Short mmCIF file of C-alpha atoms and ligand atoms in Angstrom, two decimals:
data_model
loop_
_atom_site.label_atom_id
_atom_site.label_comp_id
_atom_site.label_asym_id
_atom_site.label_seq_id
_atom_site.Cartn_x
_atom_site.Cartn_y
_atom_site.Cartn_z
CA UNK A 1 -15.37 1.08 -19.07
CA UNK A 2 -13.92 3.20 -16.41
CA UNK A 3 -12.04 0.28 -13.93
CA UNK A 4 -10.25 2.57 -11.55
CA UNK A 5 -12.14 5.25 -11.35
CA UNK A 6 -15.43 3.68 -11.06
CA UNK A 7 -14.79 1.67 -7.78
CA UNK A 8 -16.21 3.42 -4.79
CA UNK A 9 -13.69 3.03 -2.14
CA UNK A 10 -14.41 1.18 0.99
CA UNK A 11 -15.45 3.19 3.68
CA UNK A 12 -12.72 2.07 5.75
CA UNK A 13 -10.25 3.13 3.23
CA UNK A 14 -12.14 6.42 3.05
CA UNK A 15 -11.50 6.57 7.03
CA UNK A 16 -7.83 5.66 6.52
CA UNK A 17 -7.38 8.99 3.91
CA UNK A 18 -9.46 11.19 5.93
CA UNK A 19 -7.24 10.46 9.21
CA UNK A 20 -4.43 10.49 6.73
CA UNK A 21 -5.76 14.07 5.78
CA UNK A 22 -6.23 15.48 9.40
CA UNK A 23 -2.48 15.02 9.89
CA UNK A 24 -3.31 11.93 12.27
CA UNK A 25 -1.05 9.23 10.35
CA UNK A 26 -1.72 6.21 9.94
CA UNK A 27 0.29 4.65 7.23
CA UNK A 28 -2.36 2.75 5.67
CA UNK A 29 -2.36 0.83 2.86
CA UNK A 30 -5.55 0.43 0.72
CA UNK A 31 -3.71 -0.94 -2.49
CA UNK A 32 -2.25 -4.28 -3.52
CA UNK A 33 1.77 -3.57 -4.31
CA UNK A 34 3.50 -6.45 -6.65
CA UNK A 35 6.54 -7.02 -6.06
CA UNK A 36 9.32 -5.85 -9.04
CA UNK A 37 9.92 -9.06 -10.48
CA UNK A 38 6.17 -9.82 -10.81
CA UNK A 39 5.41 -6.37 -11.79
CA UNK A 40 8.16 -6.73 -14.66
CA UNK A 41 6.79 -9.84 -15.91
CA UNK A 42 2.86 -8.13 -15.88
CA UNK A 43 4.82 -5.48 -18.34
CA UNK A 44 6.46 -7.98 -20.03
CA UNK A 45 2.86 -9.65 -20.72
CA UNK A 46 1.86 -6.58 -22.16
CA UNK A 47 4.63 -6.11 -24.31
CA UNK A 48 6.95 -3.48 -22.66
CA UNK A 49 10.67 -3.67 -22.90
CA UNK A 50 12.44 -4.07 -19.58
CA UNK A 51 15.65 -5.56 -19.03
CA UNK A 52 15.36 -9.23 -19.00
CA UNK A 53 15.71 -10.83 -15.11
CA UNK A 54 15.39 -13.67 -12.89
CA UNK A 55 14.37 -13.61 -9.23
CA UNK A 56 15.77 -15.61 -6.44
CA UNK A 57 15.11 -16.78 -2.71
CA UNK A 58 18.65 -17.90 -2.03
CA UNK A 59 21.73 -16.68 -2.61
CA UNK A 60 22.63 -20.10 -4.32
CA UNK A 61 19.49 -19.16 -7.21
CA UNK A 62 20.87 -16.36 -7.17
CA UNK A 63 24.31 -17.33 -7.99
CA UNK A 64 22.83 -19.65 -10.43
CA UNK A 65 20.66 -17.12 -11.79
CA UNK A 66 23.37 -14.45 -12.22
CA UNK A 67 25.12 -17.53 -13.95
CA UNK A 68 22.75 -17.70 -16.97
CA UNK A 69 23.71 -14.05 -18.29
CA UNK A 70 26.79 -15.13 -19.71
CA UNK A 71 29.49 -13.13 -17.24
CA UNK A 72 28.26 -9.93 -18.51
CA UNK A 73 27.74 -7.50 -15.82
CA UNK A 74 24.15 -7.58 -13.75
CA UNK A 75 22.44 -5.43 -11.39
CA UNK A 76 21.38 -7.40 -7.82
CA UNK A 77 17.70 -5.34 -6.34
CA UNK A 78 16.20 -6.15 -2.81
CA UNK A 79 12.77 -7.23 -3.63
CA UNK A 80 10.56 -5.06 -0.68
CA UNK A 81 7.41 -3.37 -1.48
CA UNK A 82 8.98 0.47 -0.70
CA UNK A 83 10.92 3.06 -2.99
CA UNK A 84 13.95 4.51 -2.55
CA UNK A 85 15.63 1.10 -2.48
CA UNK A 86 18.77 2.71 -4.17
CA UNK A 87 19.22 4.88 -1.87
CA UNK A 88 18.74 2.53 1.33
CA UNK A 89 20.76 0.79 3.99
CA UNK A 90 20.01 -3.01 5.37
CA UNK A 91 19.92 -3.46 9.20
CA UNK A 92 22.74 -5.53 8.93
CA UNK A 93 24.96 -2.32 7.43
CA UNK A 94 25.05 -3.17 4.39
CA UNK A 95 24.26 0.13 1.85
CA UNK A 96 21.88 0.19 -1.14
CA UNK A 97 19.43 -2.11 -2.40
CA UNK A 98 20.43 -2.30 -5.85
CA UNK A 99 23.81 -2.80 -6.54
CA UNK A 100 25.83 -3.20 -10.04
CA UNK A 101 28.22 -6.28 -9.94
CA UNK A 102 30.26 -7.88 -11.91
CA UNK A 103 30.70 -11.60 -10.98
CA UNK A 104 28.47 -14.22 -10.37
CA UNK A 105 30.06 -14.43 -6.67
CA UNK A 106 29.70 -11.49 -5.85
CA UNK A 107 26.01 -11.54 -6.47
CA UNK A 108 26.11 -14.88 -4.04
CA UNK A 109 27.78 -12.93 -1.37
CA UNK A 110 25.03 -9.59 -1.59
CA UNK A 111 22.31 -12.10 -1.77
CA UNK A 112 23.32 -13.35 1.47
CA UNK A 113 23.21 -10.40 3.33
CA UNK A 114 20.62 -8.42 1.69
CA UNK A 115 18.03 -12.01 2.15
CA UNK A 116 16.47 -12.10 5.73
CA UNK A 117 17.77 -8.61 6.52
CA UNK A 118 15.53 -5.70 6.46
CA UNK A 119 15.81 -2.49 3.90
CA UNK A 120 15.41 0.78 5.54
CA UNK A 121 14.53 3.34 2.75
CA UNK A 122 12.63 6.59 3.15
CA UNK A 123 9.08 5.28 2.52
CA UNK A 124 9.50 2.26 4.73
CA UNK A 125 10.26 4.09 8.47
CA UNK A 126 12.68 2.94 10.78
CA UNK A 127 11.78 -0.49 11.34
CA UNK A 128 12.38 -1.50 7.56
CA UNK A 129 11.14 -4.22 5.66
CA UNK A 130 12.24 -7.52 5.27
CA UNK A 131 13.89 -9.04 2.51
CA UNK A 132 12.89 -12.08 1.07
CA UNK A 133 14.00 -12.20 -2.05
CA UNK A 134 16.01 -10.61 -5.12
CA UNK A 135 16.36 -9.66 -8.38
CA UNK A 136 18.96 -10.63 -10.79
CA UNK A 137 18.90 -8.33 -13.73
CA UNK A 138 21.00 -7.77 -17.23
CA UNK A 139 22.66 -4.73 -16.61
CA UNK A 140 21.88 -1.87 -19.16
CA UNK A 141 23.99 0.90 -18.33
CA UNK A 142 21.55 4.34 -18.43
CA UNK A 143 22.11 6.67 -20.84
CA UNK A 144 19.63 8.82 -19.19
CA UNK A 145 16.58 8.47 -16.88
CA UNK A 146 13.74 9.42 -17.09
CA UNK A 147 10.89 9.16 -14.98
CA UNK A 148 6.94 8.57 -16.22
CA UNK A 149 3.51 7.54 -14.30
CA UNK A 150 -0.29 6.73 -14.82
CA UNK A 151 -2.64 7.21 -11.79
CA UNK A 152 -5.64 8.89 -10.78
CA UNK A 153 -6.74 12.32 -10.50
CA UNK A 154 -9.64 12.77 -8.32
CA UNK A 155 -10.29 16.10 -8.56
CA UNK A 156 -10.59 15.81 -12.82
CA UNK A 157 -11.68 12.37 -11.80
CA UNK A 158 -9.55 11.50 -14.65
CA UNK A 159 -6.51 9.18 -15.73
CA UNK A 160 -3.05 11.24 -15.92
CA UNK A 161 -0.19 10.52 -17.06
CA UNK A 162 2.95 12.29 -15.42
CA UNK A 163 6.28 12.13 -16.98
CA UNK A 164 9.72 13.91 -16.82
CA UNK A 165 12.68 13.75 -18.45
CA UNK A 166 14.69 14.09 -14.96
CA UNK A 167 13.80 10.17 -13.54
CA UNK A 168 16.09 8.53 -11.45
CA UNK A 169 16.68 8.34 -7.75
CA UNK A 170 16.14 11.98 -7.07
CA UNK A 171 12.72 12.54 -8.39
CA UNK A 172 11.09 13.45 -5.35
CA UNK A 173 13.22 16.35 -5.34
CA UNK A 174 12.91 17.32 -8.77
CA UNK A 175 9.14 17.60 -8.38
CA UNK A 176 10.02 19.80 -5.22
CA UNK A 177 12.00 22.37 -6.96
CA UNK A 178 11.66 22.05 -10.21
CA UNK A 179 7.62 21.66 -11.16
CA UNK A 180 8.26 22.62 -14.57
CA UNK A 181 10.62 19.57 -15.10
CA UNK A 182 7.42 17.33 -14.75
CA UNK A 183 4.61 16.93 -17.99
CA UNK A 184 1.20 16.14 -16.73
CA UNK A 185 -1.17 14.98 -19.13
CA UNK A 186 -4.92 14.03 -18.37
CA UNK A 187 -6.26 10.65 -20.47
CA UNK A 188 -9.48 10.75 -22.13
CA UNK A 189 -11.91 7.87 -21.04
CA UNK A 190 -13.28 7.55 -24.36
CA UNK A 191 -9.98 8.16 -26.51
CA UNK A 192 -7.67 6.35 -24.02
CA UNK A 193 -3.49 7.61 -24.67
CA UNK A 194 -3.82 7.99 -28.03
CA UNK A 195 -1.00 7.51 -30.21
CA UNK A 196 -0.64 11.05 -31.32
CA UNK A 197 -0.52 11.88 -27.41
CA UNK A 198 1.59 9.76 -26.66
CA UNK A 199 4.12 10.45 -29.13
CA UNK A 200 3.79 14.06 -28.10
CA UNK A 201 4.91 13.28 -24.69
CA UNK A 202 7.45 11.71 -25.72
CA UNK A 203 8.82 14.57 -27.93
CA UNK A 204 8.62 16.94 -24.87
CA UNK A 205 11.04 14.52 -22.65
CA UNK A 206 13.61 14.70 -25.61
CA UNK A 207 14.57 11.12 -26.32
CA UNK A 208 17.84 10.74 -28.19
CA UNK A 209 16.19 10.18 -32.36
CA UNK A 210 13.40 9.49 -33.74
CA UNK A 211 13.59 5.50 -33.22
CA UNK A 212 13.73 6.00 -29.32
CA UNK A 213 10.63 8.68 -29.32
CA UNK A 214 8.70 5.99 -30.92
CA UNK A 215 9.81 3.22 -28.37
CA UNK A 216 9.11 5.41 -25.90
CA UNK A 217 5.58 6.51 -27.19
CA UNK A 218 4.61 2.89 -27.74
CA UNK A 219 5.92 1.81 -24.25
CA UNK A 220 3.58 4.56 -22.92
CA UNK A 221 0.20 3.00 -24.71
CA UNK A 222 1.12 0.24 -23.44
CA UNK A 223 1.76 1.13 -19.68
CA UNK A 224 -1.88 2.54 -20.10
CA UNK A 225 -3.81 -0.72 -21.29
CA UNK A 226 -2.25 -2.07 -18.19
CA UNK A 227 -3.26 0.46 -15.95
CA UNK A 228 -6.94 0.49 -17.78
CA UNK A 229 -7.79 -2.98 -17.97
CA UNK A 230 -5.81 -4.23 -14.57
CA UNK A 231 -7.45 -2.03 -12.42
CA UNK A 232 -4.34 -0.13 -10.78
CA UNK A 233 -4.32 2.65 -9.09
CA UNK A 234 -0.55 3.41 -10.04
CA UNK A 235 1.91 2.77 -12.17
CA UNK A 236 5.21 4.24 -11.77
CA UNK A 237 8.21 3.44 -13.87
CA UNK A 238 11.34 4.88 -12.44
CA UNK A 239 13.49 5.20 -14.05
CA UNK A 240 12.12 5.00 -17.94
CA UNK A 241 15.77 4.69 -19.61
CA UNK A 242 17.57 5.02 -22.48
CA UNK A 243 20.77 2.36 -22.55
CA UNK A 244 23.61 3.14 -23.78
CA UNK A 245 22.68 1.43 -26.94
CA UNK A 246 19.97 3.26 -27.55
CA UNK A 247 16.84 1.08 -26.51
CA UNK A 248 14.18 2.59 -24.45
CA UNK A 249 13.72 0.40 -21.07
CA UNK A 250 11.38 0.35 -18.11
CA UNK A 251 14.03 -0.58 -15.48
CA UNK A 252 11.92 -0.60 -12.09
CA UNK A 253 8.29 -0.56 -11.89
CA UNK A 254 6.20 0.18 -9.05
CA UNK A 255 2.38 -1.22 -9.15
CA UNK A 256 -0.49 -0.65 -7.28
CA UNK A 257 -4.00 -2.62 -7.78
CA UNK A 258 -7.49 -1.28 -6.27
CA UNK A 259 -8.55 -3.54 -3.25
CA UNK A 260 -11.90 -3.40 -4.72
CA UNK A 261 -11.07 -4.94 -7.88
CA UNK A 262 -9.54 -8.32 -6.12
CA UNK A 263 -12.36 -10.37 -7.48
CA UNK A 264 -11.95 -9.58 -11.16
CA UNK A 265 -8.19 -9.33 -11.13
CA UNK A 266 -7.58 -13.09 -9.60
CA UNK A 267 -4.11 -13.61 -10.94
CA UNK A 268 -2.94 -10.19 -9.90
CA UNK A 269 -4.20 -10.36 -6.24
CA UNK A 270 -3.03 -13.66 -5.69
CA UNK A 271 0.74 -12.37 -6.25
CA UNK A 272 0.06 -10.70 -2.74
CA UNK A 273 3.05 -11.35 -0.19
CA UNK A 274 1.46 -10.50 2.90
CA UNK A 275 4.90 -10.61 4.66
CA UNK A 276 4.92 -6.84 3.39
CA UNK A 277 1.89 -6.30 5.35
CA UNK A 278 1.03 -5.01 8.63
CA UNK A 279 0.49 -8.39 10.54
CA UNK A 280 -2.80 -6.77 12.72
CA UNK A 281 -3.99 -5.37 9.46
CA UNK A 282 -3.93 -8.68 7.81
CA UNK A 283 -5.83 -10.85 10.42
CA UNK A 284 -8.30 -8.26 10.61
CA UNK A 285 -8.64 -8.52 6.95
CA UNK A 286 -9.60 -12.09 7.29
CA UNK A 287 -12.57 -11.31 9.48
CA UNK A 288 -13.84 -8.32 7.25
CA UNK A 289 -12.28 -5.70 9.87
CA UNK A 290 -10.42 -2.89 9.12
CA UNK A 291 -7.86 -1.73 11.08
CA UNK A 292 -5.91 1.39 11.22
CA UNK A 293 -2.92 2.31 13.57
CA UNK A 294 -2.43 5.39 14.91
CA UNK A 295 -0.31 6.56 18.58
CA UNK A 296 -2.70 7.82 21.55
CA UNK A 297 -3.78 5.32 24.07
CA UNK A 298 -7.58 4.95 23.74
CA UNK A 299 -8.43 1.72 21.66
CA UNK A 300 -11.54 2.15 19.53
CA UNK A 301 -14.25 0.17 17.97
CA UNK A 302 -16.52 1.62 15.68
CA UNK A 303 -18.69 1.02 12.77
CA UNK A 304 -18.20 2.96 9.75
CA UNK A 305 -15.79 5.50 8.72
CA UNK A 306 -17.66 8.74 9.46
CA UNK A 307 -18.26 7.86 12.85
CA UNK A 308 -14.57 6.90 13.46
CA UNK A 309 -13.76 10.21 12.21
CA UNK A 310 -16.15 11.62 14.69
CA UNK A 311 -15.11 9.23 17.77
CA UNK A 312 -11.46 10.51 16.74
CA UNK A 313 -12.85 14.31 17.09
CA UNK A 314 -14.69 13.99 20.32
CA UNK A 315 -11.50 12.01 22.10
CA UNK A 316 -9.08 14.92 20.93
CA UNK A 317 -11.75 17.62 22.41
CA UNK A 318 -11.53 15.81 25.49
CA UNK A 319 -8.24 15.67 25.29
CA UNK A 320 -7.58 11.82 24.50
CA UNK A 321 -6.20 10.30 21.40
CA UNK A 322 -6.99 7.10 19.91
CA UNK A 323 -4.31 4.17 19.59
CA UNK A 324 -6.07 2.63 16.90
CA UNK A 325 -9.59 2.12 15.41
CA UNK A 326 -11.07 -1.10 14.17
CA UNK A 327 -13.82 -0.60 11.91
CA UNK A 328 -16.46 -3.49 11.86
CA UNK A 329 -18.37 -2.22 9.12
CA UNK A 330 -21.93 -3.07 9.06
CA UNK A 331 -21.89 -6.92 8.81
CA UNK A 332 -19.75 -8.16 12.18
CA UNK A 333 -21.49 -10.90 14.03
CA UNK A 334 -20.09 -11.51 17.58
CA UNK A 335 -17.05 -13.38 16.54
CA UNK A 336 -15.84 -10.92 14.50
CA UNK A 337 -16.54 -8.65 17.61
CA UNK A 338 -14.13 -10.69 19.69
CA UNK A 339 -11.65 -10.90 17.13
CA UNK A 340 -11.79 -6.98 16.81
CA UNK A 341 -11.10 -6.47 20.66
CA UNK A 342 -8.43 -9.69 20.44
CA UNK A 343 -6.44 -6.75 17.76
CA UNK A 344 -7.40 -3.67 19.62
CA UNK A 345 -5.44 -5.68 22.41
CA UNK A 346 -2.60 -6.44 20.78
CA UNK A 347 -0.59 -3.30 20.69
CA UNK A 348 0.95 -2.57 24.41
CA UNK A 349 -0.06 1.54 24.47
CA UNK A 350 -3.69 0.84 24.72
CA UNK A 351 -4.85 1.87 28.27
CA UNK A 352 -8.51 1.66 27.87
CA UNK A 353 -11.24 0.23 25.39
CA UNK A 354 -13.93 2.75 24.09
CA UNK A 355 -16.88 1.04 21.64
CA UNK A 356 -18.71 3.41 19.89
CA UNK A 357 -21.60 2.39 17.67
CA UNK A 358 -24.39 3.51 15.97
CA UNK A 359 -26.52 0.60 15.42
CA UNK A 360 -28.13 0.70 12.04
CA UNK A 361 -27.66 -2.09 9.98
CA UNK A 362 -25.42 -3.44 12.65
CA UNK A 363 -27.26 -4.34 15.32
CA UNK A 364 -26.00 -3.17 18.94
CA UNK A 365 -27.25 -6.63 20.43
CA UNK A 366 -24.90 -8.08 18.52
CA UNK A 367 -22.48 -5.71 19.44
CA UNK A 368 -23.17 -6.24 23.61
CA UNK A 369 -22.84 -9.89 22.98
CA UNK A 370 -19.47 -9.67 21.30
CA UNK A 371 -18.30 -7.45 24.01
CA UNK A 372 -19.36 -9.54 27.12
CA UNK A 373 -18.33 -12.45 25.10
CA UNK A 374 -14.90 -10.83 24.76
CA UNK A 375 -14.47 -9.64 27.96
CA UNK A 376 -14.77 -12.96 29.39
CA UNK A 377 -12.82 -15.22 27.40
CA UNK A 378 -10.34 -13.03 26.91
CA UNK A 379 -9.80 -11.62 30.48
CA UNK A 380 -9.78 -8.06 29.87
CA UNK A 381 -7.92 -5.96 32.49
CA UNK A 382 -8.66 -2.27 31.62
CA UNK A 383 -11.29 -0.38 31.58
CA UNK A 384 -14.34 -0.32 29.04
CA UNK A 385 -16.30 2.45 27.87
CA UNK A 386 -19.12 1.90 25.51
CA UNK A 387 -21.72 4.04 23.74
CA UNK A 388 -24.26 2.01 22.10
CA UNK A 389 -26.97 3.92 20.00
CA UNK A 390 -29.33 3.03 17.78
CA UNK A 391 -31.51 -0.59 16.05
CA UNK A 392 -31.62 -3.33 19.01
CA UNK A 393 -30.16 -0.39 21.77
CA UNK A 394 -32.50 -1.78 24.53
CA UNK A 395 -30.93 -5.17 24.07
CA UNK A 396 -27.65 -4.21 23.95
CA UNK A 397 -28.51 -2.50 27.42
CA UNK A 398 -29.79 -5.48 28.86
CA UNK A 399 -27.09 -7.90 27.92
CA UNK A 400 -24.27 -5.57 29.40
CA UNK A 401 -26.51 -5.10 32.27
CA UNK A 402 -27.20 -8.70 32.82
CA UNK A 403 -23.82 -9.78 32.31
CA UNK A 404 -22.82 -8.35 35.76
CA UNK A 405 -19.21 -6.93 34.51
CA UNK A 406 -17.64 -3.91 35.48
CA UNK A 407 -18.35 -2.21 31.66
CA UNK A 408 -19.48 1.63 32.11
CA UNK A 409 -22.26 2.75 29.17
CA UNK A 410 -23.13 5.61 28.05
CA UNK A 411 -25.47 6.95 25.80
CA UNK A 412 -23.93 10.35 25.36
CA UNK A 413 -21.29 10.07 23.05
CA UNK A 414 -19.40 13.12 24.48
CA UNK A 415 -19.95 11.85 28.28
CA UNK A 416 -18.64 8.78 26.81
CA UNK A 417 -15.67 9.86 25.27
CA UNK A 418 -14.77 12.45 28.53
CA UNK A 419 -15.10 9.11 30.47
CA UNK A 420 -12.57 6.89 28.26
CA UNK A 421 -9.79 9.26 28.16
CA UNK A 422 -10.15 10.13 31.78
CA UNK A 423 -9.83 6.26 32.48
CA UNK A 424 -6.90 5.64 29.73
CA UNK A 425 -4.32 8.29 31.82
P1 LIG B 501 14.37 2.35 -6.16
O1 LIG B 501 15.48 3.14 -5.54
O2 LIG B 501 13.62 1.51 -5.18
O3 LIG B 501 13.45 3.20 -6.99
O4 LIG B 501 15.11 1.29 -7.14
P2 LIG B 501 15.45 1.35 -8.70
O5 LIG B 501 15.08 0.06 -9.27
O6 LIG B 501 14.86 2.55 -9.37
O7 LIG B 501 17.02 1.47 -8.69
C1 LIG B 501 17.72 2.64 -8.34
C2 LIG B 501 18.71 3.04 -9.41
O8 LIG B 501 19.51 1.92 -9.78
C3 LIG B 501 18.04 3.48 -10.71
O9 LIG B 501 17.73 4.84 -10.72
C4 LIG B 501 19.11 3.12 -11.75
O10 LIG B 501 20.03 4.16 -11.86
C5 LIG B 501 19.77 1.92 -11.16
N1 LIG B 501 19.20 0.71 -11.80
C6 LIG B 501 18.05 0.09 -11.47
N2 LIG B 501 17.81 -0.95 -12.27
C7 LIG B 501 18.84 -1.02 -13.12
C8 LIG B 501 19.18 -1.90 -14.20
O11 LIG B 501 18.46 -2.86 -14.53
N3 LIG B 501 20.33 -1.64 -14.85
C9 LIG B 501 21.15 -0.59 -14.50
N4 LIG B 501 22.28 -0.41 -15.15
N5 LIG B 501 20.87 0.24 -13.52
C10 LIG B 501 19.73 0.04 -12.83
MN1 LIG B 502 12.99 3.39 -8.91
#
């Protein structure tokens, strides 16, 4: 069994990382992110040692929950789906998204600011993400931190694990100037992380004895069966610590779960907390669109990822640049349609509506009559350029034609596209 490798990404995901690749942005998500508290009690399910914790939606639980650890010190930890949380600052001023306390008060009064504000960190951009909830933790002082990770590697179209021995806050940096501080290790399908293996790793990072290389070693088989048999496409444990007396701890975890596993991982994909999510990338999800922001002015609907890739080329050569794309994929009906230009319309910058499709297994009939349909229920104002090509074409001619509105058609894609950035200025 090969889970996360063997999934053949969607093509709109495939879109999303080649617009990512040209340099276009668009900070598109194609993986399910847990939360920290669910991810720790997924490790904790599979056996790995993390410092025990209790999550809370009010500063009152969390009071409570601070409470139950006896007045020993805790740690309080936003709970958004971004890194860096250490590191961070809250809208509302406050700094840091993880902070060490001592009192059961004053985790009340950081609850309360750090719930309902948003976390700015360096992975979440300036707007931040909101905070909905945190994590009360036991406080294990670090002896040290180190910093260890199983994903993918599509060019050995392997498993690899990558660990170093400098984990923490700073790793980012570390893998920036130092390269050689960082072990990568590529996973046998057959063999899996083998004992041996991982024990080996383990050595390399320098743990303090014996007893905490074999923690360490066992925490790392086990960090693999998860990532194996759950179908993620990451996990990253950051930092991987040693306390002060001497256990071997996974202190923050960061999970991510291939979209295209959802149906056999059911209790994992219904931890999804879609506040986290792009709101237009969410209600297109529920009418088997894909979306995909970007910042030119030209709104796009297309079917498929290599045309959107091409629609994004031919705009740029005539000087245009897209605002967004919605992919319908091959099995839109005319609802769907509606819905798409509904979320192309949503975001203010977009001056003009160009449709491009190549009608193959989507038909372009159904295409036209999601357009017209559209366009007169939903009152559109700016202009609409569309380029229909391909099964059904004549139809899709007529019913533009017939519908008497002011939609210009083209079948020359690059006419077309000269035409829908000359109307979007
Ligand atoms: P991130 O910044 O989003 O990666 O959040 P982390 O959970 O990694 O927290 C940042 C830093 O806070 C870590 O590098 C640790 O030094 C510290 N920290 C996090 N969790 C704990 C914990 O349970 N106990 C202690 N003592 N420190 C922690
Ligand atoms: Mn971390």
């Amino acid at each position: 069994m090969i889970p996360a490798l063997n999934t053949f990404r969607s093509r709109a995901a495939m879109t999303g990382r080649a617009l990512r690749a040209g340099n276009t942005f668009a900070s598109q998500k194609r993986f399910l992110s847990l939360h920290e508290y669910l991810s720790m009690d997924l490790l904790n399910k599979y056996g790995v040692n993390t410092p025990k914790s209790i999550p809370a939606k009010t500063p009152e639980e969390a009071f409570e929950a601070a409470k139950k650890f006896g007045g020993k010190p805790v740690v309080i930890k936003a709970q958004v789906l971004a890194g860096g949380r250490g590191k961070g600052h809250f809208d509302n001023g406050l700094k840091g998204g993880v902070h060490l306390v001592k009192t059961p008060e004053e985790v009340r009064d950081l609850a309360k600011q750090m719930i309902g504000a948003k976390l700015i960190t360096k992975q979440t951009g300036a707007a931040g993400r909101e905070c909905n909830a945190v994590m009360i933790a036991e406080a294990r002082p670090p002896k040290k931190e180190y910093y260890v990770a199983l994903l993918n590697d599509r060019v050995k179209q392997l498993p690899a694990m990558i660990a170093s021995s400098e984990g923490g806050t700073s790793i980012e940096e570390v893998a920036a100037e130092n390269p050689d501080a960082i072990i990568t290790t590529t996973i046998d399908l057959e063999k899996g992380l083998d004992a041996q293996t991982a024990q080996q790793i383990a050595h390399k990072l320098g743990f303090s004895g014996p007893e905490q290389e074999k923690q360490a070693a066992d925490i790392f088989q086990k960090l693999y069966k998860l990532f194996d048999e759950r179908d993620a496409t990451q996990v990253e444990i950051n930092p991987l610590a040693e306390s002060q007396d001497g256990e071997v701890l996974c202190m923050d975890a960061k999970l991510g779960f291939d979209d295209n596993a959802d149906f056999r991982q059911i209790d994992v994909f219904k931890q999804r907390d879609l506040t986290q999510e792009d709101p237009i990338e969410v209600e297109a999800g529920k009418y088997g669109l894909n979306f995909i922001k970007l910042d030119g002015n030209i709104g796009c609907l297309v079917n498929g990822a290599g045309l959107a890739m091409a629609t994004l080329d031919v705009l740029s050569l005539n000087g245009g640049q897209p605002a967004n794309f919605l992919d319908v994929g091959g099995g839109a009906n005319a609802a769907a349609v509606k819905k798409a230009f509904e979320l192309l319309l949503q975001s203010k910058d977009v001056r003009a509506i160009f449709v491009n499709i190549f009608g193959g297994i989507m038909r372009c009939d159904v295409i036209a009559d999601g357009i017209v349909q559209a366009t007169k229920e939903l009152d559109l104002k700016i202009p609409l350029v569309v380029r229909l090509q391909g099964t059904k074409e004549q139809e899709a001619k007529k019913i533009i034609k017939d519908s008497g509105l002011k939609i210009a058609a083209f079948d020359d894609l690059d006419q077309a596209a000269a035409k829908a950035v000359e109307v979007a200025k």
